[in-house]
XYZ file of C-alpha atoms in Angstrom:
428
model
C 9.800 -18.581 19.480
C 7.605 -20.360 22.185
C 5.970 -16.750 21.720
C 4.555 -16.731 18.744
C 4.604 -20.447 17.544
C 2.685 -20.585 14.635
C -0.349 -17.936 15.234
C 0.450 -15.418 12.781
C 1.044 -17.958 9.412
C -2.436 -20.063 11.745
C -3.801 -16.234 11.444
C -2.901 -15.803 7.148
C -3.812 -19.899 6.566
C -7.225 -18.832 8.094
C -7.326 -16.127 5.096
C -5.858 -18.510 2.252
C -9.232 -19.099 0.377
C -10.782 -15.368 0.649
C -10.374 -14.031 -3.367
C -8.690 -16.232 -4.980
C -8.411 -15.669 -8.243
C -9.155 -18.585 -10.444
C -8.435 -15.837 -13.574
C -5.800 -14.623 -12.639
C -4.395 -17.125 -9.289
C -3.041 -15.246 -6.993
C -5.713 -12.763 -4.828
C -7.664 -10.549 -6.077
C -9.092 -7.812 -3.399
C -10.375 -4.666 -4.709
C -11.676 -2.779 -1.639
C -14.849 -2.858 0.001
C -15.663 -5.897 -3.017
C -16.770 -9.422 -1.350
C -13.210 -10.226 -0.500
C -12.733 -7.362 0.756
C -15.149 -6.772 3.346
C -14.888 -10.926 4.237
C -11.428 -10.113 5.786
C -12.657 -6.354 7.755
C -14.581 -9.408 9.149
C -12.551 -11.461 9.560
C -9.940 -8.676 11.019
C -13.328 -7.880 13.690
C -13.928 -10.573 14.934
C -10.144 -11.539 15.684
C -10.145 -8.864 17.739
C -12.973 -9.386 19.481
C -11.278 -12.293 19.441
C -8.285 -10.979 21.465
C -10.914 -8.447 24.285
C -9.757 -5.036 21.742
C -11.894 -2.837 21.039
C -13.443 -1.811 18.292
C -14.047 0.863 15.579
C -14.184 2.113 11.955
C -14.221 5.764 11.784
C -15.203 8.036 8.886
C -12.700 8.061 6.249
C -12.436 3.892 6.680
C -10.229 2.711 8.337
C -10.995 0.338 11.133
C -9.520 0.997 14.772
C -9.482 -1.801 17.114
C -7.580 -0.552 21.081
C -6.084 -2.418 23.895
C -6.940 0.700 25.664
C -4.894 1.373 29.798
C -7.257 1.168 32.445
C -7.944 4.744 32.609
C -5.582 7.814 29.867
C -7.640 8.627 26.789
C -6.137 7.124 24.464
C -3.843 9.748 23.220
C -2.890 10.137 26.568
C 0.161 8.123 28.443
C -0.243 7.062 32.191
C 2.095 9.955 32.666
C -0.591 12.615 31.486
C 1.616 13.197 28.331
C 0.126 13.571 25.108
C 2.923 11.298 23.583
C 0.054 8.804 21.568
C -0.583 5.810 21.261
C 1.043 3.133 19.173
C -0.372 1.930 16.261
C 0.413 -0.463 14.199
C -1.425 -2.676 11.320
C -1.113 -2.865 6.907
C -4.401 -2.999 4.511
C -5.890 -5.865 3.631
C -6.895 -4.881 -0.388
C -4.481 -6.431 -3.231
C -3.839 -5.181 -7.118
C -5.389 -7.859 -9.561
C -4.022 -11.234 -8.646
C -1.479 -10.206 -5.591
C 0.295 -12.055 -3.937
C -0.783 -13.273 -0.506
C 1.099 -11.048 2.505
C 0.945 -8.085 1.100
C -0.723 -6.584 3.448
C -2.688 -9.079 5.086
C 0.618 -10.720 6.327
C 1.275 -6.941 8.516
C -1.781 -6.465 10.032
C -2.247 -10.705 10.538
C 1.516 -10.077 12.573
C 0.104 -7.491 14.260
C -2.970 -9.182 15.777
C -0.150 -12.072 16.993
C 2.113 -9.675 18.103
C -1.363 -9.030 19.771
C -1.046 -11.754 21.697
C 2.797 -12.037 23.387
C 2.300 -8.461 24.131
C -0.526 -9.889 26.121
C 1.077 -12.957 28.065
C 4.451 -10.436 29.118
C 1.585 -8.158 30.619
C -0.207 -10.471 32.279
C 3.434 -12.533 32.696
C 4.525 -9.017 34.064
C 7.464 -8.759 32.402
C 6.160 -5.469 30.005
C 4.101 -2.711 31.813
C 2.562 -0.923 28.994
C 2.787 3.850 29.389
C 0.854 4.153 26.163
C -2.753 2.621 23.773
C -1.872 0.350 21.565
C -3.569 0.109 18.153
C -4.092 -1.946 14.975
C -5.174 -0.302 11.974
C -6.666 -1.439 8.407
C -6.249 0.478 5.598
C -8.316 0.605 2.877
C -8.349 0.908 -0.286
C -4.086 0.839 -0.018
C -3.738 -0.545 -3.651
C -5.666 1.525 -5.090
C -6.873 -1.600 -7.936
C -10.859 -0.625 -7.252
C -10.765 3.639 -8.307
C -7.167 4.723 -8.967
C -5.250 6.250 -6.061
C -3.421 3.806 -3.714
C -3.394 4.379 0.524
C -6.608 6.405 0.050
C -8.083 5.814 3.452
C -3.972 7.246 4.818
C -5.085 9.767 2.448
C -8.176 11.036 3.481
C -6.969 11.099 7.389
C -3.575 12.611 6.289
C -5.332 15.822 4.188
C -2.683 14.521 1.305
C -5.872 14.267 -0.908
C -8.109 16.969 -0.795
C -11.938 14.770 0.107
C -13.816 16.366 -3.655
C -11.025 14.658 -5.585
C -10.962 11.454 -3.465
C -15.587 11.880 -3.477
C -14.960 12.151 -7.339
C -12.780 8.854 -8.223
C -14.578 6.325 -10.498
C -13.818 2.928 -10.478
C -14.051 1.011 -13.659
C -17.663 -0.246 -13.822
C -18.537 4.183 -13.164
C -19.388 3.243 -9.574
C -17.615 7.193 -7.482
C -16.103 6.546 -4.149
C -18.493 8.934 -2.402
C -21.122 6.258 -3.342
C -19.400 3.416 -2.262
C -19.021 4.666 0.596
C -21.867 5.959 1.116
C -23.412 1.725 0.305
C -21.064 0.677 3.695
C -22.250 2.843 5.470
C -19.840 6.294 6.213
C -21.313 10.003 5.207
C -18.878 11.808 2.737
C -20.565 14.376 4.149
C -17.941 13.656 6.701
C -14.961 12.262 4.806
C -12.025 14.011 5.362
C -8.976 14.789 6.937
C -9.870 13.468 10.247
C -7.200 15.725 13.242
C -8.884 14.241 15.817
C -8.025 10.824 14.777
C -4.528 11.984 13.938
C -3.544 13.774 17.254
C -4.259 9.962 18.931
C -1.217 8.182 16.621
C 1.850 9.135 18.597
C 3.560 6.483 15.842
C 2.592 4.118 13.272
C 4.963 1.021 12.774
C 3.919 -0.814 10.194
C 5.222 -4.750 9.343
C 4.733 -5.384 5.290
C 6.766 -8.495 3.179
C 9.390 -6.964 1.039
C 9.214 -6.825 -2.043
C 11.987 -7.234 -4.008
C 15.459 -8.120 -3.804
C 16.304 -6.271 -0.485
C 16.569 -10.142 1.617
C 15.918 -12.864 -0.424
C 19.071 -15.220 -0.565
C 19.959 -16.020 -4.184
C 23.218 -18.394 -4.664
C 25.857 -15.313 -3.979
C 24.210 -14.767 -1.047
C 25.964 -16.851 2.432
C 23.078 -19.188 4.543
C 22.072 -16.496 7.647
C 21.560 -13.414 5.639
C 18.956 -12.136 7.763
C 16.015 -12.464 7.551
C 14.208 -9.159 7.785
C 15.337 -5.252 7.872
C 13.470 -1.707 8.459
C 12.836 0.880 6.691
C 14.833 3.642 5.700
C 12.836 6.080 3.412
C 10.366 5.309 0.128
C 10.771 6.413 -3.712
C 9.409 8.523 -4.712
C 6.080 7.932 -7.495
C 3.014 8.674 -9.298
C 0.702 7.506 -11.326
C -0.437 9.400 -14.257
C -3.019 8.942 -17.561
C -2.787 9.821 -20.829
C -5.378 9.581 -22.613
C -5.386 9.108 -26.553
C -8.128 10.844 -29.113
C -8.631 9.289 -32.222
C -11.871 7.931 -35.409
C -13.314 5.052 -34.125
C -13.856 3.042 -37.203
C -14.533 0.183 -39.223
C -11.310 -2.324 -38.787
C -12.206 -3.905 -42.775
C -13.535 -0.342 -44.326
C -11.018 2.559 -43.682
C -7.441 2.381 -45.332
C -4.433 1.850 -43.473
C -3.662 5.729 -44.790
C -6.824 7.125 -43.446
C -6.670 6.250 -40.146
C -6.217 7.938 -36.930
C -6.247 4.717 -34.381
C -4.760 6.552 -30.973
C -3.972 2.083 -30.145
C -0.776 3.391 -32.529
C 0.512 6.000 -30.342
C -0.407 5.222 -27.244
C 2.202 1.636 -28.693
C 4.338 4.419 -29.093
C 3.797 6.157 -25.837
C 4.834 2.121 -23.997
C 8.485 1.333 -25.458
C 8.479 4.977 -25.096
C 7.934 5.748 -21.451
C 10.546 1.618 -21.531
C 13.337 4.259 -23.015
C 13.893 6.863 -21.587
C 12.863 5.376 -18.461
C 16.311 3.894 -18.765
C 18.684 6.808 -19.869
C 17.894 7.839 -15.977
C 19.621 5.374 -13.119
C 17.669 4.328 -9.629
C 14.262 5.629 -12.179
C 11.342 2.743 -12.653
C 8.265 3.310 -15.033
C 5.255 1.110 -16.302
C 2.167 0.558 -17.717
C 0.693 -2.414 -16.333
C -2.858 -0.741 -17.688
C -4.168 0.132 -21.610
C -7.430 0.143 -22.332
C -8.886 0.509 -25.740
C -12.798 2.550 -26.238
C -14.373 0.810 -27.104
C -12.287 -2.193 -27.283
C -13.938 -4.447 -30.127
C -12.186 -6.401 -31.740
C -12.926 -5.434 -35.542
C -12.346 -1.684 -34.888
C -10.087 1.077 -34.418
C -10.803 3.019 -32.134
C -11.501 6.189 -30.632
C -9.571 6.339 -27.644
C -6.889 5.126 -25.606
C -6.257 5.227 -22.249
C -3.094 4.439 -20.676
C -1.878 4.835 -17.676
C 1.702 4.356 -16.145
C 3.553 4.371 -13.114
C 6.592 6.675 -11.975
C 9.616 6.592 -9.571
C 12.772 8.444 -8.821
C 14.712 8.888 -5.702
C 15.221 12.880 -6.883
C 11.373 13.624 -6.762
C 12.325 16.428 -9.221
C 14.051 13.538 -11.761
C 10.736 12.076 -11.232
C 9.036 15.209 -12.730
C 11.296 15.780 -15.154
C 11.001 11.692 -16.253
C 7.275 12.176 -16.857
C 7.683 15.650 -18.918
C 10.290 13.928 -21.310
C 7.565 10.860 -21.576
C 4.494 13.722 -22.155
C 6.326 15.005 -24.718
C 7.294 11.987 -26.658
C 3.490 10.781 -26.486
C 2.369 14.119 -28.102
C 4.539 13.717 -30.783
C 3.563 9.775 -31.295
C -0.069 11.527 -31.207
C 0.806 13.697 -33.873
C 2.784 11.452 -36.129
C -1.231 9.055 -36.394
C -3.817 12.424 -36.465
C -4.835 12.508 -32.858
C -4.601 14.442 -29.779
C -3.586 13.659 -26.615
C -4.437 14.095 -23.162
C -2.450 13.630 -19.758
C -3.445 13.861 -15.738
C -1.486 13.098 -12.390
C -3.781 11.385 -10.862
C -2.074 10.940 -8.467
C 2.076 11.596 -5.909
C 4.147 10.921 -3.436
C 7.530 12.207 -2.404
C 9.579 10.481 -1.968
C 9.657 10.112 2.857
C 12.595 8.925 4.552
C 11.238 7.626 7.962
C 11.414 9.053 11.225
C 15.263 8.728 11.816
C 14.809 8.053 15.958
C 12.252 5.972 15.273
C 13.807 3.471 12.604
C 16.905 3.483 15.272
C 15.250 2.115 18.433
C 13.509 -0.349 15.767
C 16.581 -1.505 14.627
C 17.973 -2.488 17.717
C 14.695 -4.227 18.237
C 14.338 -5.687 15.221
C 18.590 -6.943 15.620
C 17.670 -9.082 19.084
C 15.859 -11.541 16.688
C 17.558 -10.307 13.816
C 21.495 -9.759 14.643
C 22.185 -8.411 10.730
C 19.194 -6.655 10.283
C 20.012 -3.801 7.717
C 18.765 0.003 6.985
C 17.110 -0.843 3.160
C 15.401 1.227 0.953
C 12.168 0.482 -1.149
C 10.445 0.998 -4.404
C 6.549 0.200 -3.237
C 4.369 2.950 -1.342
C 2.843 2.234 2.488
C 0.339 3.964 3.733
C 3.254 3.913 6.479
C 5.089 6.758 4.216
C 1.956 8.698 3.731
C 1.353 9.525 7.692
C 4.981 9.715 8.147
C 4.509 13.627 6.935
C 1.703 14.072 10.431
C 2.864 11.168 12.806
C 6.409 9.775 13.000
C 6.540 6.168 11.262
C 9.181 2.879 10.536
C 9.038 -0.814 8.780
C 9.466 -3.696 9.654
C 10.140 -5.665 5.974
C 9.542 -9.460 6.340
C 12.344 -11.879 3.976
C 10.389 -12.511 0.274
C 12.803 -16.073 -0.634
C 10.760 -15.132 -4.410
C 11.754 -11.451 -4.828
C 8.111 -10.745 -6.869
C 5.272 -9.172 -5.440
C 2.176 -7.983 -6.788
C 2.201 -11.167 -8.136
C 1.120 -14.527 -6.920
C 4.536 -15.966 -6.731
C 5.134 -13.474 -3.957
C 6.336 -15.655 -0.396
C 7.045 -15.706 3.787
C 8.394 -18.642 4.818
C 6.900 -19.936 7.450
C 10.163 -18.992 10.014
C 10.343 -16.331 8.957
C 6.433 -14.487 9.599
C 6.776 -16.115 13.623
C 10.956 -14.591 13.486
C 8.786 -10.960 12.137
C 6.816 -11.497 14.961
C 8.522 -11.738 17.312
C 10.125 -8.248 16.170
C 7.457 -6.438 16.084
C 6.561 -7.154 19.549
C 9.814 -6.458 20.978
C 9.423 -3.597 18.963
C 6.715 -2.527 20.511
C 7.062 -3.342 23.832
C 10.299 -0.492 23.500
C 7.865 1.648 21.782
C 5.412 1.651 24.866
């Protein structure tokens, strides 16, 4: 473990105050906010300190390249077009999120580069391919509502027109925000040349559930690391309920068309209906009344739900059932309703050959590391449609994520860098 020492923990400590949210707790780092831009600057500084060649592509993805002496980045030393090996993650967060979701993967990638550079300098590593560290913007979708927006644009999983029209809570479109950051919206979208440079993508990430934590019923020595097998199919939908805005004091209860009541009934239906489907998850995490006054009956209520299941047909059926009940709830209140799909990603099965290689590499550090499915979405899942991808998970003893209690022990983070460096070396 001396190769990695505390490099990754020092990197994480250096950004521990960036985007801290005093109201929610945890961190709020929406894309292109001052906090997220500070983290992007931190990443570029750390990459430059390591002699890496950095660039920002037309979709706002940051790249830091550890090139080979002669071949193009898409080629190996033998001249074949194998593509570079890419690792990395994201730096944005959900509102009030944890410290490790995203940044751990970026910091671990930088620390792994340190390890590999030492190995190359001592002659134990002979690279045949270029290596890059990538940072993807708007992975959480906390500002513009669509998760993994950078990787979706890169791969064409979202149309440029739809992406540019997305609006944040202040009404700023994604296109406007991109232009303000020096990007040209006319050039955003699927990028075949950038994709052609990627031979394989490996993302290290904090484990976001209870797959690796160690409660009392698990034995000592339970694995600190795992290799990803699948990502649950998931999507986001908005249901808008329209009623009659009115005065809270002068409008009799019998005379109301209150969309908040219909929305509230739907929140309960989302939970109830999800429980009828084994392995399903359905969540209402955001609800916005318009105009939002305490003494005002809302004229409209927007409700956002996240629905997930391993079987995409089950996900679609569950959304259909929820929508049917939402329409009934609206009708019962004298309201109308509208359903909008904001994003959907089908269940992802990571490349089996890459997963086998990662498992062999990771088990040199964590001999009992399992293959682990996840219900959390990742850029690796979006990229899987275009290039072979895989994931390494680091234990989260709290079992909690997207919340301030998310945690990774320093020793486990160090193990993650060791395993990532071994995996990258085997693939290089």
